[in-house]
Each structure stands twice: as structure tokens, then as C-alpha cells.
mmCIF file of C-alpha atoms in Angstrom:
data_model
loop_
_atom_site.group_PDB
_atom_site.id
_atom_site.type_symbol
_atom_site.label_atom_id
_atom_site.label_comp_id
_atom_site.label_asym_id
_atom_site.label_seq_id
_atom_site.Cartn_x
_atom_site.Cartn_y
_atom_site.Cartn_z
ATOM 1 C CA MET A 28 -31.486 -6.878 -11.506
ATOM 2 C CA SER A 29 -28.862 -9.583 -10.985
ATOM 3 C CA SER A 30 -27.575 -11.354 -14.066
ATOM 4 C CA SER A 31 -27.121 -15.101 -14.280
ATOM 5 C CA ASN A 32 -23.354 -14.557 -14.050
ATOM 6 C CA ASP A 33 -23.823 -12.753 -10.723
ATOM 7 C CA LEU A 34 -25.799 -15.690 -9.346
ATOM 8 C CA LYS A 35 -23.047 -18.132 -10.349
ATOM 9 C CA ASP A 36 -20.796 -16.470 -7.776
ATOM 10 C CA LEU A 37 -23.218 -17.231 -4.932
ATOM 11 C CA ARG A 38 -23.280 -20.336 -2.773
ATOM 12 C CA PRO A 39 -26.469 -21.612 -1.110
ATOM 13 C CA SER A 40 -25.074 -20.824 2.347
ATOM 14 C CA ASP A 41 -24.443 -17.204 1.275
ATOM 15 C CA VAL A 42 -28.149 -16.572 1.749
ATOM 16 C CA ARG A 43 -27.628 -16.706 5.514
ATOM 17 C CA GLY A 44 -24.889 -14.071 5.422
ATOM 18 C CA ILE A 45 -26.932 -11.845 3.122
ATOM 19 C CA ALA A 46 -29.960 -12.129 5.417
ATOM 20 C CA GLN A 47 -27.863 -11.057 8.417
ATOM 21 C CA LEU A 48 -26.526 -8.061 6.502
ATOM 22 C CA ALA A 49 -30.046 -7.093 5.423
ATOM 23 C CA THR A 50 -31.216 -7.185 9.037
ATOM 24 C CA GLN A 51 -28.318 -5.009 10.175
ATOM 25 C CA ALA A 52 -28.885 -2.563 7.307
ATOM 26 C CA THR A 53 -32.607 -2.204 8.132
ATOM 27 C CA LEU A 54 -31.851 -1.593 11.804
ATOM 28 C CA GLY A 55 -29.170 0.945 10.870
ATOM 29 C CA VAL A 56 -31.435 2.877 8.505
ATOM 30 C CA THR A 57 -34.178 2.880 11.153
ATOM 31 C CA ARG A 58 -31.787 4.349 13.741
ATOM 32 C CA VAL A 59 -30.727 7.101 11.335
ATOM 33 C CA ALA A 60 -34.318 7.926 10.356
ATOM 34 C CA GLU A 61 -35.419 8.107 13.992
ATOM 35 C CA GLY A 62 -32.392 10.235 14.857
ATOM 36 C CA VAL A 63 -33.208 12.764 12.127
ATOM 37 C CA HIS A 64 -36.848 12.739 13.210
ATOM 38 C CA GLN A 65 -35.900 13.485 16.817
ATOM 39 C CA SER A 66 -33.425 16.199 15.773
ATOM 40 C CA VAL A 67 -36.298 18.069 14.111
ATOM 41 C CA TRP A 68 -38.560 17.530 17.145
ATOM 42 C CA SER A 69 -35.844 18.752 19.511
ATOM 43 C CA ALA A 70 -35.463 21.989 17.536
ATOM 44 C CA MET A 71 -39.189 22.545 18.164
ATOM 45 C CA GLY A 72 -38.839 21.876 21.890
ATOM 46 C CA VAL A 73 -40.394 18.389 21.811
ATOM 47 C CA SER A 74 -38.741 15.924 24.200
ATOM 48 C CA GLY A 75 -37.520 12.563 22.966
ATOM 49 C CA GLY A 76 -37.310 9.044 24.289
ATOM 50 C CA LYS A 77 -35.213 7.540 27.056
ATOM 51 C CA GLU A 78 -32.065 7.233 24.912
ATOM 52 C CA PRO A 79 -30.386 10.014 22.889
ATOM 53 C CA GLY A 80 -31.594 10.022 19.284
ATOM 54 C CA GLN A 81 -34.863 8.225 20.084
ATOM 55 C CA THR A 82 -38.318 9.706 19.692
ATOM 56 C CA GLY A 83 -41.061 9.487 22.306
ATOM 57 C CA GLY A 84 -44.770 8.850 22.357
ATOM 58 C CA ILE A 85 -46.548 7.091 19.498
ATOM 59 C CA THR A 86 -43.693 7.921 17.100
ATOM 60 C CA GLY A 87 -41.201 6.213 19.385
ATOM 61 C CA LEU A 88 -43.510 3.196 19.639
ATOM 62 C CA VAL A 89 -43.583 2.897 15.820
ATOM 63 C CA TYR A 90 -39.799 2.936 15.540
ATOM 64 C CA LYS A 91 -39.520 0.496 18.425
ATOM 65 C CA SER A 92 -41.954 -1.848 16.684
ATOM 66 C CA ILE A 93 -39.984 -1.685 13.425
ATOM 67 C CA ARG A 94 -36.798 -2.610 15.268
ATOM 68 C CA ALA A 95 -38.464 -5.437 17.145
ATOM 69 C CA VAL A 96 -40.088 -6.962 14.066
ATOM 70 C CA THR A 97 -36.883 -6.649 12.025
ATOM 71 C CA GLN A 98 -34.846 -8.291 14.771
ATOM 72 C CA GLN A 99 -37.408 -11.072 15.229
ATOM 73 C CA VAL A 100 -37.631 -11.821 11.504
ATOM 74 C CA GLY A 101 -33.842 -11.671 11.131
ATOM 75 C CA THR A 102 -33.325 -14.055 14.050
ATOM 76 C CA GLY A 103 -35.907 -16.457 12.648
ATOM 77 C CA VAL A 104 -34.416 -16.482 9.162
ATOM 78 C CA ASP A 105 -30.931 -16.984 10.597
ATOM 79 C CA ALA A 106 -32.114 -19.926 12.686
ATOM 80 C CA VAL A 107 -33.785 -21.565 9.677
ATOM 81 C CA MET A 108 -30.729 -21.054 7.459
ATOM 82 C CA ALA A 109 -28.400 -22.375 10.167
ATOM 83 C CA GLY A 110 -30.517 -25.540 10.316
ATOM 84 C CA LEU A 111 -30.408 -25.944 6.541
ATOM 85 C CA GLN A 112 -26.681 -25.301 6.257
ATOM 86 C CA PRO A 113 -25.653 -28.985 6.675
ATOM 87 C CA LEU A 114 -27.825 -29.780 3.648
ATOM 88 C CA PHE A 115 -25.891 -27.256 1.551
ATOM 89 C CA GLU A 116 -22.445 -28.619 2.367
ATOM 90 C CA PRO A 117 -22.440 -31.547 -0.130
ATOM 91 C CA PHE A 118 -23.404 -29.162 -2.952
ATOM 92 C CA GLU A 119 -20.830 -26.532 -1.969
ATOM 93 C CA GLU A 120 -17.985 -29.027 -2.029
ATOM 94 C CA SER A 121 -18.458 -29.209 -5.799
ATOM 95 C CA MET A 122 -18.824 -25.395 -6.068
ATOM 96 C CA PRO A 123 -15.383 -23.816 -5.780
ATOM 97 C CA SER A 124 -15.486 -20.174 -4.826
ATOM 98 C CA THR A 125 -14.952 -17.745 -7.696
ATOM 99 C CA PRO A 126 -12.331 -14.950 -7.635
ATOM 100 C CA ARG A 127 -15.123 -12.380 -7.913
ATOM 101 C CA ARG A 128 -16.908 -13.761 -4.854
ATOM 102 C CA GLU A 129 -13.650 -13.799 -2.890
ATOM 103 C CA ALA A 130 -12.937 -10.198 -3.926
ATOM 104 C CA VAL A 131 -16.367 -9.079 -2.669
ATOM 105 C CA LEU A 132 -15.842 -10.920 0.636
ATOM 106 C CA ALA A 133 -12.384 -9.369 1.038
ATOM 107 C CA ALA A 134 -13.793 -5.870 0.553
ATOM 108 C CA LEU A 135 -16.705 -6.582 2.898
ATOM 109 C CA ASN A 136 -14.352 -7.858 5.593
ATOM 110 C CA GLY A 137 -12.135 -4.802 5.263
ATOM 111 C CA VAL A 138 -15.058 -2.433 5.737
ATOM 112 C CA MET A 139 -16.939 -4.289 8.501
ATOM 113 C CA GLY A 140 -15.059 -7.495 9.267
ATOM 114 C CA ASP A 141 -15.031 -6.881 13.019
ATOM 115 C CA ARG A 142 -18.831 -6.757 13.088
ATOM 116 C CA LEU A 143 -19.126 -9.775 10.812
ATOM 117 C CA LEU A 144 -17.054 -11.776 13.285
ATOM 118 C CA ALA A 145 -18.907 -10.430 16.331
ATOM 119 C CA GLY A 146 -22.248 -11.323 14.718
ATOM 120 C CA ASN A 147 -21.083 -14.820 13.733
ATOM 121 C CA ASN A 148 -21.730 -13.953 10.100
ATOM 122 C CA PRO A 149 -20.495 -16.713 7.753
ATOM 123 C CA PHE A 150 -18.933 -14.022 5.557
ATOM 124 C CA ALA A 151 -16.273 -13.328 8.221
ATOM 125 C CA THR A 152 -12.933 -14.488 6.785
ATOM 126 C CA PRO A 153 -10.817 -16.758 9.007
ATOM 127 C CA MET A 154 -7.047 -16.336 8.886
ATOM 128 C CA THR A 155 -5.288 -18.987 6.821
ATOM 129 C CA LEU A 156 -1.875 -19.611 5.340
ATOM 130 C CA ARG A 157 -2.242 -20.713 1.737
ATOM 131 C CA TYR A 158 0.010 -22.734 -0.545
ATOM 132 C CA ARG A 159 -0.889 -22.920 -4.218
ATOM 133 C CA ASP A 160 -4.319 -21.403 -3.526
ATOM 134 C CA GLU A 161 -5.235 -23.970 -0.874
ATOM 135 C CA ALA A 162 -5.439 -23.331 2.887
ATOM 136 C CA LEU A 163 -2.816 -25.259 4.851
ATOM 137 C CA ASN A 164 -4.269 -27.801 7.255
ATOM 138 C CA TRP A 165 -1.652 -28.802 9.828
ATOM 139 C CA GLN A 166 -3.341 -32.178 10.378
ATOM 140 C CA ALA A 167 -3.377 -33.027 6.661
ATOM 141 C CA LEU A 168 -0.751 -31.114 4.723
ATOM 142 C CA PRO A 169 -0.869 -31.564 0.946
ATOM 143 C CA ALA A 170 2.012 -33.151 -0.923
ATOM 144 C CA MET A 171 4.675 -30.460 -1.151
ATOM 145 C CA PRO A 172 7.624 -31.955 -3.039
ATOM 146 C CA ALA A 173 8.758 -28.504 -4.202
ATOM 147 C CA ALA A 174 8.858 -27.025 -0.681
ATOM 148 C CA SER A 175 12.233 -25.582 0.245
ATOM 149 C CA GLY A 176 13.725 -24.349 3.508
ATOM 150 C CA LYS A 177 13.465 -20.768 2.221
ATOM 151 C CA VAL A 178 9.886 -19.702 2.923
ATOM 152 C CA LEU A 179 8.474 -16.488 1.479
ATOM 153 C CA LEU A 180 5.353 -15.142 3.195
ATOM 154 C CA LEU A 181 3.286 -12.630 1.209
ATOM 155 C CA VAL A 182 0.765 -10.514 3.132
ATOM 156 C CA HIS A 183 -2.008 -8.492 1.461
ATOM 157 C CA GLY A 184 -3.499 -5.176 2.523
ATOM 158 C CA LEU A 185 -6.882 -3.763 3.504
ATOM 159 C CA CYS A 186 -9.955 -5.072 1.625
ATOM 160 C CA MET A 187 -7.817 -7.492 -0.369
ATOM 161 C CA ASN A 188 -6.940 -11.178 -0.384
ATOM 162 C CA ASP A 189 -4.185 -13.500 -1.546
ATOM 163 C CA LEU A 190 -5.820 -13.924 -4.963
ATOM 164 C CA LYS A 191 -5.106 -10.241 -5.694
ATOM 165 C CA ARG A 192 -1.371 -10.824 -5.406
ATOM 166 C CA HIS A 193 -0.840 -10.052 -9.069
ATOM 167 C CA ALA A 194 -2.447 -7.808 -11.642
ATOM 168 C CA GLU A 195 -1.752 -6.551 -15.112
ATOM 169 C CA HIS A 196 0.273 -3.353 -15.172
ATOM 170 C CA LYS A 197 1.724 -1.737 -18.276
ATOM 171 C CA GLY A 198 1.078 -4.921 -20.224
ATOM 172 C CA HIS A 199 2.755 -7.224 -17.695
ATOM 173 C CA ASP A 200 1.269 -9.708 -15.225
ATOM 174 C CA ILE A 201 3.558 -9.853 -12.203
ATOM 175 C CA ASP A 202 3.439 -11.981 -9.045
ATOM 176 C CA HIS A 203 6.288 -11.071 -6.692
ATOM 177 C CA GLY A 204 6.040 -14.517 -5.095
ATOM 178 C CA GLU A 205 6.528 -16.340 -8.385
ATOM 179 C CA VAL A 206 9.373 -14.001 -9.370
ATOM 180 C CA LEU A 207 11.252 -14.667 -6.129
ATOM 181 C CA ALA A 208 10.565 -18.398 -6.331
ATOM 182 C CA SER A 209 12.060 -18.516 -9.815
ATOM 183 C CA ALA A 210 14.991 -16.171 -9.188
ATOM 184 C CA LEU A 211 16.033 -17.111 -5.653
ATOM 185 C CA GLY A 212 14.456 -20.470 -4.816
ATOM 186 C CA TYR A 213 11.842 -19.312 -2.311
ATOM 187 C CA THR A 214 8.659 -21.263 -1.632
ATOM 188 C CA PRO A 215 5.782 -18.740 -1.588
ATOM 189 C CA VAL A 216 3.094 -18.974 1.094
ATOM 190 C CA TYR A 217 0.255 -16.448 1.083
ATOM 191 C CA LEU A 218 -1.706 -15.095 4.047
ATOM 192 C CA ARG A 219 -5.452 -14.502 3.900
ATOM 193 C CA TYR A 220 -7.049 -12.640 6.804
ATOM 194 C CA ASN A 221 -9.954 -10.477 7.930
ATOM 195 C CA SER A 222 -8.559 -6.974 7.425
ATOM 196 C CA GLY A 223 -11.426 -5.386 9.375
ATOM 197 C CA LEU A 224 -10.096 -6.656 12.711
ATOM 198 C CA HIS A 225 -7.656 -4.700 14.841
ATOM 199 C CA ILE A 226 -4.131 -4.965 13.462
ATOM 200 C CA SER A 227 -2.911 -6.168 16.864
ATOM 201 C CA GLN A 228 -5.473 -9.001 16.856
ATOM 202 C CA ASN A 229 -4.392 -10.147 13.418
ATOM 203 C CA GLY A 230 -0.748 -9.746 14.399
ATOM 204 C CA ARG A 231 -1.142 -12.009 17.405
ATOM 205 C CA GLU A 232 -2.953 -14.652 15.363
ATOM 206 C CA LEU A 233 -0.358 -14.528 12.590
ATOM 207 C CA SER A 234 2.432 -14.958 15.138
ATOM 208 C CA ALA A 235 0.814 -18.125 16.499
ATOM 209 C CA MET A 236 0.216 -19.399 12.970
ATOM 210 C CA LEU A 237 3.862 -18.898 11.967
ATOM 211 C CA GLU A 238 4.922 -20.921 14.986
ATOM 212 C CA GLN A 239 2.738 -23.722 13.645
ATOM 213 C CA LEU A 240 4.286 -23.284 10.204
ATOM 214 C CA LEU A 241 7.732 -23.709 11.723
ATOM 215 C CA THR A 242 6.624 -26.946 13.395
ATOM 216 C CA HIS A 243 4.774 -28.549 10.492
ATOM 217 C CA TRP A 244 6.673 -27.394 7.388
ATOM 218 C CA PRO A 245 7.815 -30.541 5.529
ATOM 219 C CA VAL A 246 11.505 -29.543 5.609
ATOM 220 C CA PRO A 247 13.438 -27.542 8.244
ATOM 221 C CA ILE A 248 12.944 -23.810 7.691
ATOM 222 C CA GLU A 249 16.307 -22.131 7.170
ATOM 223 C CA GLU A 250 14.996 -18.680 6.358
ATOM 224 C CA LEU A 251 11.707 -16.787 6.528
ATOM 225 C CA THR A 252 11.258 -13.680 4.388
ATOM 226 C CA VAL A 253 8.129 -11.514 4.364
ATOM 227 C CA VAL A 254 6.883 -9.280 1.552
ATOM 228 C CA ALA A 255 3.951 -7.248 2.855
ATOM 229 C CA HIS A 256 1.766 -4.729 1.058
ATOM 230 C CA SER A 257 0.084 -1.759 2.764
ATOM 231 C CA MET A 258 -1.727 -2.788 5.990
ATOM 232 C CA GLY A 259 0.021 -6.146 5.706
ATOM 233 C CA GLY A 260 3.269 -4.478 6.717
ATOM 234 C CA LEU A 261 1.728 -3.190 9.946
ATOM 235 C CA LEU A 262 0.282 -6.625 10.657
ATOM 236 C CA THR A 263 3.723 -8.195 10.115
ATOM 237 C CA ARG A 264 5.447 -5.752 12.476
ATOM 238 C CA SER A 265 2.764 -6.474 15.070
ATOM 239 C CA ALA A 266 3.276 -10.234 14.630
ATOM 240 C CA VAL A 267 7.032 -9.909 15.176
ATOM 241 C CA HIS A 268 6.420 -7.900 18.345
ATOM 242 C CA HIS A 269 3.992 -10.521 19.691
ATOM 243 C CA GLY A 270 6.313 -13.378 18.745
ATOM 244 C CA LYS A 271 9.255 -11.843 20.610
ATOM 245 C CA GLN A 272 7.129 -10.897 23.623
ATOM 246 C CA GLU A 273 5.853 -14.466 23.916
ATOM 247 C CA GLY A 274 9.262 -16.065 23.376
ATOM 248 C CA LEU A 275 8.252 -17.962 20.241
ATOM 249 C CA SER A 276 10.796 -19.570 17.936
ATOM 250 C CA TRP A 277 9.705 -18.329 14.526
ATOM 251 C CA PRO A 278 11.141 -14.762 14.863
ATOM 252 C CA ASP A 279 14.614 -16.316 15.111
ATOM 253 C CA HIS A 280 14.160 -17.621 11.549
ATOM 254 C CA LEU A 281 13.022 -14.247 10.198
ATOM 255 C CA LYS A 282 15.732 -12.899 7.903
ATOM 256 C CA ASN A 283 14.105 -10.212 5.719
ATOM 257 C CA MET A 284 11.060 -7.948 5.864
ATOM 258 C CA LEU A 285 10.054 -5.976 2.784
ATOM 259 C CA PHE A 286 7.311 -3.371 2.981
ATOM 260 C CA LEU A 287 5.428 -2.165 -0.089
ATOM 261 C CA GLY A 288 3.496 1.062 0.455
ATOM 262 C CA THR A 289 3.015 0.404 4.184
ATOM 263 C CA PRO A 290 1.529 3.359 6.133
ATOM 264 C CA HIS A 291 3.987 3.019 9.035
ATOM 265 C CA HIS A 292 2.807 6.334 10.475
ATOM 266 C CA GLY A 293 -0.763 6.233 9.285
ATOM 267 C CA ALA A 294 -2.908 7.149 6.304
ATOM 268 C CA PRO A 295 -4.445 10.645 5.985
ATOM 269 C CA LEU A 296 -7.658 9.316 4.428
ATOM 270 C CA GLU A 297 -8.635 7.698 7.736
ATOM 271 C CA ARG A 298 -7.824 10.938 9.568
ATOM 272 C CA VAL A 299 -10.122 12.800 7.175
ATOM 273 C CA GLY A 300 -12.858 10.275 7.971
ATOM 274 C CA CYS A 301 -12.296 10.886 11.663
ATOM 275 C CA TRP A 302 -12.719 14.648 11.334
ATOM 276 C CA VAL A 303 -15.764 14.279 9.064
ATOM 277 C CA ASN A 304 -17.236 12.194 11.867
ATOM 278 C CA ALA A 305 -16.794 15.139 14.244
ATOM 279 C CA ILE A 306 -18.600 17.685 12.022
ATOM 280 C CA PRO A 307 -22.164 16.667 13.097
ATOM 281 C CA ASP A 308 -21.361 17.663 16.689
ATOM 282 C CA SER A 309 -21.466 21.312 15.597
ATOM 283 C CA THR A 310 -25.145 21.134 14.579
ATOM 284 C CA PRO A 311 -27.899 18.683 15.590
ATOM 285 C CA TYR A 312 -29.453 17.911 12.203
ATOM 286 C CA PRO A 313 -26.681 15.791 10.607
ATOM 287 C CA ARG A 314 -25.754 14.237 13.941
ATOM 288 C CA PRO A 315 -27.676 10.974 13.328
ATOM 289 C CA PHE A 316 -25.614 10.417 10.185
ATOM 290 C CA ALA A 317 -22.446 10.220 12.300
ATOM 291 C CA ALA A 318 -23.508 6.651 13.052
ATOM 292 C CA LEU A 319 -22.853 5.790 9.416
ATOM 293 C CA GLY A 320 -19.249 6.944 9.711
ATOM 294 C CA GLN A 321 -18.857 4.838 12.813
ATOM 295 C CA GLN A 322 -19.629 1.675 10.892
ATOM 296 C CA ARG A 323 -16.087 1.510 9.530
ATOM 297 C CA SER A 324 -14.041 -1.336 10.889
ATOM 298 C CA ALA A 325 -11.433 -1.447 13.631
ATOM 299 C CA GLY A 326 -8.816 -2.251 11.008
ATOM 300 C CA ILE A 327 -9.585 0.971 9.148
ATOM 301 C CA THR A 328 -9.423 3.150 12.255
ATOM 302 C CA ASP A 329 -6.092 1.542 13.190
ATOM 303 C CA LEU A 330 -4.725 2.984 9.951
ATOM 304 C CA ARG A 331 -5.201 6.532 11.247
ATOM 305 C CA HIS A 332 -1.776 6.470 12.900
ATOM 306 C CA GLY A 333 -0.559 2.935 12.199
ATOM 307 C CA GLN A 334 -1.480 1.256 15.497
ATOM 308 C CA LEU A 335 0.168 -2.116 16.133
ATOM 309 C CA LEU A 336 -0.556 -2.984 19.763
ATOM 310 C CA ASP A 337 -3.617 -3.633 21.935
ATOM 311 C CA ASP A 338 -2.616 -0.764 24.221
ATOM 312 C CA ASP A 339 -2.824 1.647 21.288
ATOM 313 C CA TRP A 340 -6.605 1.252 21.097
ATOM 314 C CA HIS A 341 -7.833 -0.612 24.180
ATOM 315 C CA GLY A 342 -9.986 1.570 26.434
ATOM 316 C CA ARG A 343 -10.093 4.420 23.912
ATOM 317 C CA ASP A 344 -12.898 5.690 21.697
ATOM 318 C CA ARG A 345 -11.509 4.752 18.304
ATOM 319 C CA PHE A 346 -13.699 7.353 16.569
ATOM 320 C CA ASN A 347 -12.320 10.184 18.693
ATOM 321 C CA CYS A 348 -9.712 12.307 16.893
ATOM 322 C CA ASN A 349 -7.596 12.420 20.030
ATOM 323 C CA GLY A 350 -4.115 12.409 18.539
ATOM 324 C CA ASP A 351 -1.433 9.794 18.173
ATOM 325 C CA HIS A 352 -1.049 7.763 21.393
ATOM 326 C CA ARG A 353 0.554 4.620 19.989
ATOM 327 C CA GLN A 354 3.610 3.040 21.510
ATOM 328 C CA HIS A 355 6.714 3.104 19.370
ATOM 329 C CA VAL A 356 7.591 -0.288 17.897
ATOM 330 C CA PRO A 357 11.056 -0.161 16.293
ATOM 331 C CA LEU A 358 12.152 -2.335 13.421
ATOM 332 C CA PRO A 359 13.328 -5.716 14.729
ATOM 333 C CA GLU A 360 17.024 -6.189 15.332
ATOM 334 C CA ALA A 361 18.993 -8.756 13.327
ATOM 335 C CA VAL A 362 16.392 -8.614 10.532
ATOM 336 C CA ALA A 363 17.104 -6.893 7.219
ATOM 337 C CA CYS A 364 14.240 -4.429 6.668
ATOM 338 C CA TYR A 365 13.511 -2.780 3.328
ATOM 339 C CA THR A 366 10.784 -0.370 2.298
ATOM 340 C CA VAL A 367 9.348 0.576 -1.085
ATOM 341 C CA ALA A 368 7.394 3.806 -1.212
ATOM 342 C CA ALA A 369 5.419 4.929 -4.234
ATOM 343 C CA THR A 370 4.423 8.323 -5.537
ATOM 344 C CA THR A 371 2.291 9.301 -8.482
ATOM 345 C CA ALA A 372 4.683 12.212 -9.062
ATOM 346 C CA ASP A 373 7.631 11.985 -11.456
ATOM 347 C CA LYS A 374 10.085 13.312 -8.869
ATOM 348 C CA ARG A 375 10.261 14.216 -5.178
ATOM 349 C CA SER A 376 9.075 17.560 -3.860
ATOM 350 C CA ALA A 377 7.600 18.821 -0.598
ATOM 351 C CA LEU A 378 4.156 19.058 -2.203
ATOM 352 C CA ALA A 379 4.318 15.612 -3.773
ATOM 353 C CA ASP A 380 5.575 13.974 -0.574
ATOM 354 C CA HIS A 381 2.761 15.319 1.599
ATOM 355 C CA LEU A 382 -0.183 15.581 -0.791
ATOM 356 C CA LEU A 383 0.394 12.890 -3.380
ATOM 357 C CA GLY A 384 2.314 9.850 -2.265
ATOM 358 C CA ASP A 385 0.822 6.777 -3.895
ATOM 359 C CA GLY A 386 -2.737 7.946 -3.244
ATOM 360 C CA PRO A 387 -3.698 6.456 0.156
ATOM 361 C CA VAL A 388 -0.190 6.524 1.698
ATOM 362 C CA PRO A 389 2.123 9.561 1.885
ATOM 363 C CA LEU A 390 5.736 9.051 0.877
ATOM 364 C CA ASN A 391 7.149 9.880 4.320
ATOM 365 C CA SER A 392 4.814 7.409 6.054
ATOM 366 C CA ALA A 393 5.870 4.613 3.703
ATOM 367 C CA LEU A 394 9.547 5.469 4.286
ATOM 368 C CA GLY A 395 9.057 5.379 8.068
ATOM 369 C CA GLN A 396 9.927 9.067 8.446
ATOM 370 C CA HIS A 397 8.260 11.072 11.209
ATOM 371 C CA GLY A 398 8.426 14.587 12.602
ATOM 372 C CA ASP A 399 9.110 13.140 16.037
ATOM 373 C CA ALA A 400 12.555 11.528 16.097
ATOM 374 C CA GLN A 401 11.371 9.018 18.702
ATOM 375 C CA GLN A 402 8.817 7.618 16.223
ATOM 376 C CA GLU A 403 11.271 7.281 13.323
ATOM 377 C CA LEU A 404 11.761 3.870 11.750
ATOM 378 C CA LEU A 405 15.446 3.644 10.976
ATOM 379 C CA PHE A 406 15.615 2.077 7.530
ATOM 380 C CA GLU A 407 19.127 2.108 6.105
ATOM 381 C CA GLU A 408 19.469 4.514 3.195
ATOM 382 C CA GLU A 409 20.194 1.674 0.754
ATOM 383 C CA ALA A 410 17.111 -0.159 2.087
ATOM 384 C CA GLN A 411 14.749 2.571 0.852
ATOM 385 C CA TRP A 412 13.476 2.769 -2.709
ATOM 386 C CA ILE A 413 10.900 5.037 -4.332
ATOM 387 C CA ALA A 414 8.727 3.942 -7.250
ATOM 388 C CA TYR A 415 7.903 7.106 -9.202
ATOM 389 C CA GLY A 416 4.786 7.414 -11.319
ATOM 390 C CA THR A 417 3.246 4.501 -9.415
ATOM 391 C CA LYS A 418 -0.075 4.132 -7.585
ATOM 392 C CA HIS A 419 -0.658 2.177 -4.385
ATOM 393 C CA LEU A 420 -2.046 -1.008 -5.949
ATOM 394 C CA GLU A 421 0.433 -0.886 -8.813
ATOM 395 C CA LEU A 422 3.157 -1.808 -6.326
ATOM 396 C CA LEU A 423 1.790 -5.358 -6.573
ATOM 397 C CA SER A 424 2.172 -5.554 -10.332
ATOM 398 C CA SER A 425 5.266 -3.483 -11.008
ATOM 399 C CA ARG A 426 8.119 -5.207 -12.789
ATOM 400 C CA GLU A 427 10.481 -2.538 -11.433
ATOM 401 C CA VAL A 428 9.441 -3.327 -7.849
ATOM 402 C CA SER A 429 10.078 -7.042 -8.445
ATOM 403 C CA ARG A 430 13.546 -6.264 -9.798
ATOM 404 C CA GLN A 431 14.363 -4.109 -6.788
ATOM 405 C CA ILE A 432 13.250 -6.841 -4.371
ATOM 406 C CA VAL A 433 15.457 -9.373 -6.176
ATOM 407 C CA ARG A 434 18.425 -6.981 -6.013
ATOM 408 C CA TRP A 435 17.957 -6.612 -2.257
ATOM 409 C CA LEU A 436 17.571 -10.329 -1.546
ATOM 410 C CA LYS A 437 20.093 -11.732 -4.008
ATOM 411 C CA PRO A 438 23.186 -12.985 -2.164
#
């Protein structure tokens, strides 16, 4: 049962998004149930419906009716809620979103953000650049008297948002943006985005947005520095590639890129998910459950090998464990690139590098190292730093990481 505190996090318009998710969940469960049903029938020699995984006869008619009624009710509820939405807007203006609500939306977008966007679900997160917790509107920029020509862009990772830029770690509350603003005079700007979309899609959109930032920033931008965590580092590399390909101006202002726990060559957890997906093909009974594994977002499957470009995924079955086919994207020239890798181990070893890392990301992947020399990312030796005894998310709240970033960027 929901508590009153849980309900305080909801907005009236959230009902529409929840109703859409409920409809999708009911349809998904129905597909799985019918698939299991037909798997049993097939083992007994009973033919199924017209499509694989569907039952025939009266049974098929029942499942078809459930799907039709669910879809009809879901469409009707959505239409009603869409009509009522303008009535909610005056109330929601006085209801600022809570950090807990934003955290739930960030996680939801990471897991299924591509489908939220495709279904026009209001929970889909639009990409925004944020200054002091407010989205920047190019037509009506807020007063920014403290803005400097040294802009620091901070980019979050999968299932996160800009509000999770700091956390308590070992008794300290650290925000790398605030540390760099205080120590080196940067003006922090934070990116919020739908981490369930393809990395290349987000990269292209970020590139266009940074061109707008260059045009509308209240003072001339002398320097742009990026600190990116996890998936955010892949998104940033993709954005630089798109910006250079399209001849935009903002890459010329890019001076530093710092990566924190970025899976440059992929994350094994996604590869495990890919192979688990393939197990049902060996026997018919669990096969319907493979559909559940294929609900994970495009952003997650891009993490399998660290795909940055449209060509890395376009025209391919992203759930097929068909090896690493991505194009090599080197680190940009004339930009100082630094990488922080973390490991939960106290010191380096072959076992720790491959099996531990920081949890989701192996040490070698975060350092840009690869068995194929043509895929290597050539970070200078002094531009690599390892945080020992540190987990993936602790990179965001580590005082030692902040100190290392300042040492790198200090003139």
C-alpha cells in the first residue's frame, strides 16, 4: 500500500504515464502467458496460431480478446487523460518535482526510455542543459551574473540524472562541479537526458545543444571542459564525433575531457544479459520469457561493446550476440583527455582487472585498453588514474577523485 509520502511525489499528469505503463505491462504478461501455453501445446503436437508463440482455436480467441480489450481500455484512458492534462498544468506549476520522483523517472528512462519516447509517454525525459537546477531556455535565459567563459559540462550515466551529481561517501558530500567552480573558476552546467536511447542519438542531440550553448551563453566561451561519468563518457565522445562531422563550432572550444568509470570498450553485465537471452533457444519452454529480456533499452544494449555511432547498431538485431562490429572512434585531437578507472580491489592484478573493476565496468575498459591494438584509446600515461577500493557510483562522491581532477586541470 502506498504511503502518503509516496503520493506526495506524484503529479496529477503522472496518472497518464502510469496508465500507459499498466497497459504495456498487461499486454506483455499476456504475450508471455500465451507463449508458455503454446510451448506446452506444441510439445503435445497441437498446432498454434498464425504467428509464432500464439495459440489457436478458442484459446487463441481468448488471448486475442484480452489483448484487444486491454488496448481499447488503455487507448480510451490515455485519450481522457490527454484531454484533462491542460487542467492539471496550473496545479503542477506550484508542485515542484521531488528528487525521489526524478530518481524514479531517471531509472525508468534508463531501462525503457526508448519505448517511452516511441509511445509518447509523458515520462520520457527530454534532453536539457541545466544551470543551478533549472533547464536553460535559449529564448529566456535566467540572470547569470556569475557565468564565466570557462564552462564545465557534467554528464551523468545510465539510469541517473543531474540531481545525483553528488552523494555522501566516507562522511563527505562531494560535487565535482562545485569543487571545480571554487578551485578553478568554472561555471558548471549539467546535462539531463534519456539514457535509454541509443548513445549515438543522444550524442547527436547533445552536439546540437552545445552549438546552441555557444551561441547563447551570456559571455564568450573561452573554454569548454567535460566531466562525464559512465555512459556519459560514451555520449560525450559520440557528440564530439557528430560535431566534427557536421562542421560545428563548439568542438573548437573543447579543451578537456575527463572520463569517470566510462566503459569505453563495453560492460560485461550487458554481455551476460545478451547470452542469457540466447539460452531459451535451446529449449522451447522458457522461450516466451526471452521477450522479457528484450525489453531492455537501446541505451543498455549499446553498452555491450560501447557503441557510439548509428552504423554500429543500424540494421542489426541488437539482441543478437554477434560480436563487436563498432567503428573505432579515436580520442579527439587537440583535446586533453583524462580517464579515471575504479576498482574495488586494493591493488592491481590480472584477476582484479578482469573480474572486479568497479563493479559494472572492468578496469581495462575504463582505461581504454583493448586486446586489439586498432581499438585502443591512447590515453597518455599521466592522464590515467586508478581509484582503488572504490565502487562505480562512488566515483561521483570521492574526494580523492576531485583532487585528481583539480591536479589535471590546474594551470
